[in-house]
Amino acid sequence: MVLDSLPEAVYVGDASGIKRANRAALELFGYRSFSELDRDIAQVVEEIQTATRRPPMPLDEQVLQ
């Protein structure tokens, strides 16, 4: 409930996926539900980078490795 009340995008995860995300994060990433993010983090990162048309971020610069 606290996360959803924040206007900034907030997400928490590990190598297996994003475990919590607020509505702002879902909107930022272009997802409709949290369950779409709870899977392999490399796959999620690739989708987000493709969707935002940014060049892939080098692994050593990624927050979640």
PDB file of C-alpha atoms in Angstrom:
ATOM      1  CA  MET A   1       0.000   0.000   0.000  1.00  0.00           C
ATOM      2  CA  VAL A   2       2.858   2.368   0.823  1.00  0.00           C
ATOM      3  CA  LEU A   3       4.623   1.617  -2.477  1.00  0.00           C
ATOM      4  CA  ASP A   4       1.472   2.300  -4.465  1.00  0.00           C
ATOM      5  CA  SER A   5       1.034   5.659  -2.785  1.00  0.00           C
ATOM      6  CA  LEU A   6       4.430   6.883  -4.010  1.00  0.00           C
ATOM      7  CA  PRO A   7       4.388   8.895  -7.248  1.00  0.00           C
ATOM      8  CA  GLU A   8       7.903   7.717  -8.181  1.00  0.00           C
ATOM      9  CA  ALA A   9       8.537   4.324  -9.775  1.00  0.00           C
ATOM     10  CA  VAL A  10       9.681   1.829  -7.135  1.00  0.00           C
ATOM     11  CA  TYR A  11      10.547  -1.793  -7.728  1.00  0.00           C
ATOM     12  CA  VAL A  12      12.325  -4.479  -5.723  1.00  0.00           C
ATOM     13  CA  GLY A  13      13.730  -7.682  -7.110  1.00  0.00           C
ATOM     14  CA  ASP A  14      16.511 -10.179  -7.427  1.00  0.00           C
ATOM     15  CA  ALA A  15      18.022 -12.320 -10.189  1.00  0.00           C
ATOM     16  CA  SER A  16      14.821 -14.296 -10.569  1.00  0.00           C
ATOM     17  CA  GLY A  17      12.623 -11.265 -11.215  1.00  0.00           C
ATOM     18  CA  ILE A  18      10.981  -8.188  -9.811  1.00  0.00           C
ATOM     19  CA  LYS A  19       9.164  -9.107  -6.604  1.00  0.00           C
ATOM     20  CA  ARG A  20       7.334  -5.849  -5.869  1.00  0.00           C
ATOM     21  CA  ALA A  21       6.501  -2.869  -8.056  1.00  0.00           C
ATOM     22  CA  ASN A  22       4.177   0.070  -7.641  1.00  0.00           C
ATOM     23  CA  ARG A  23       1.742   1.402 -10.247  1.00  0.00           C
ATOM     24  CA  ALA A  24       4.210   4.112 -11.368  1.00  0.00           C
ATOM     25  CA  ALA A  25       6.858   1.448 -12.106  1.00  0.00           C
ATOM     26  CA  LEU A  26       4.391  -0.648 -14.079  1.00  0.00           C
ATOM     27  CA  GLU A  27       3.433   2.393 -16.142  1.00  0.00           C
ATOM     28  CA  LEU A  28       7.070   3.369 -16.640  1.00  0.00           C
ATOM     29  CA  PHE A  29       7.941  -0.102 -17.908  1.00  0.00           C
ATOM     30  CA  GLY A  30       4.745  -0.469 -19.924  1.00  0.00           C
ATOM     31  CA  TYR A  31       3.245  -3.410 -18.033  1.00  0.00           C
ATOM     32  CA  ARG A  32      -0.326  -3.858 -16.827  1.00  0.00           C
ATOM     33  CA  SER A  33       0.293  -6.157 -13.879  1.00  0.00           C
ATOM     34  CA  PHE A  34       3.031  -7.055 -11.442  1.00  0.00           C
ATOM     35  CA  SER A  35       2.928 -10.720 -12.487  1.00  0.00           C
ATOM     36  CA  GLU A  36       4.331  -9.756 -15.908  1.00  0.00           C
ATOM     37  CA  LEU A  37       7.544  -8.648 -14.178  1.00  0.00           C
ATOM     38  CA  ASP A  38       8.047 -11.623 -11.855  1.00  0.00           C
ATOM     39  CA  ARG A  39      10.292 -13.715 -14.113  1.00  0.00           C
ATOM     40  CA  ASP A  40      13.922 -13.904 -15.255  1.00  0.00           C
ATOM     41  CA  ILE A  41      15.386 -10.429 -14.755  1.00  0.00           C
ATOM     42  CA  ALA A  42      17.548 -10.585 -17.904  1.00  0.00           C
ATOM     43  CA  GLN A  43      14.427 -11.146 -19.982  1.00  0.00           C
ATOM     44  CA  VAL A  44      12.610  -8.255 -18.285  1.00  0.00           C
ATOM     45  CA  VAL A  45      15.586  -5.909 -18.780  1.00  0.00           C
ATOM     46  CA  GLU A  46      15.811  -6.841 -22.464  1.00  0.00           C
ATOM     47  CA  GLU A  47      12.104  -6.165 -22.974  1.00  0.00           C
ATOM     48  CA  ILE A  48      12.292  -2.818 -21.187  1.00  0.00           C
ATOM     49  CA  GLN A  49      15.333  -1.731 -23.191  1.00  0.00           C
ATOM     50  CA  THR A  50      13.661  -2.784 -26.429  1.00  0.00           C
ATOM     51  CA  ALA A  51      10.443  -0.986 -25.505  1.00  0.00           C
ATOM     52  CA  THR A  52      12.255   2.230 -24.636  1.00  0.00           C
ATOM     53  CA  ARG A  53      14.575   1.904 -27.664  1.00  0.00           C
ATOM     54  CA  ARG A  54      17.680   2.464 -25.598  1.00  0.00           C
ATOM     55  CA  PRO A  55      20.886   0.679 -26.512  1.00  0.00           C
ATOM     56  CA  PRO A  56      21.553  -2.323 -24.258  1.00  0.00           C
ATOM     57  CA  MET A  57      23.248  -1.373 -21.026  1.00  0.00           C
ATOM     58  CA  PRO A  58      26.567  -3.151 -20.400  1.00  0.00           C
ATOM     59  CA  LEU A  59      26.198  -5.828 -17.724  1.00  0.00           C
ATOM     60  CA  ASP A  60      28.699  -4.135 -15.416  1.00  0.00           C
ATOM     61  CA  GLU A  61      26.485  -1.019 -15.362  1.00  0.00           C
ATOM     62  CA  GLN A  62      23.226  -2.811 -14.630  1.00  0.00           C
ATOM     63  CA  VAL A  63      21.869  -2.521 -11.111  1.00  0.00           C
ATOM     64  CA  LEU A  64      20.421  -6.033 -11.053  1.00  0.00           C
ATOM     65  CA  GLN A  65      22.967  -8.534 -12.322  1.00  0.00           C
TER      66      GLN A  65
END
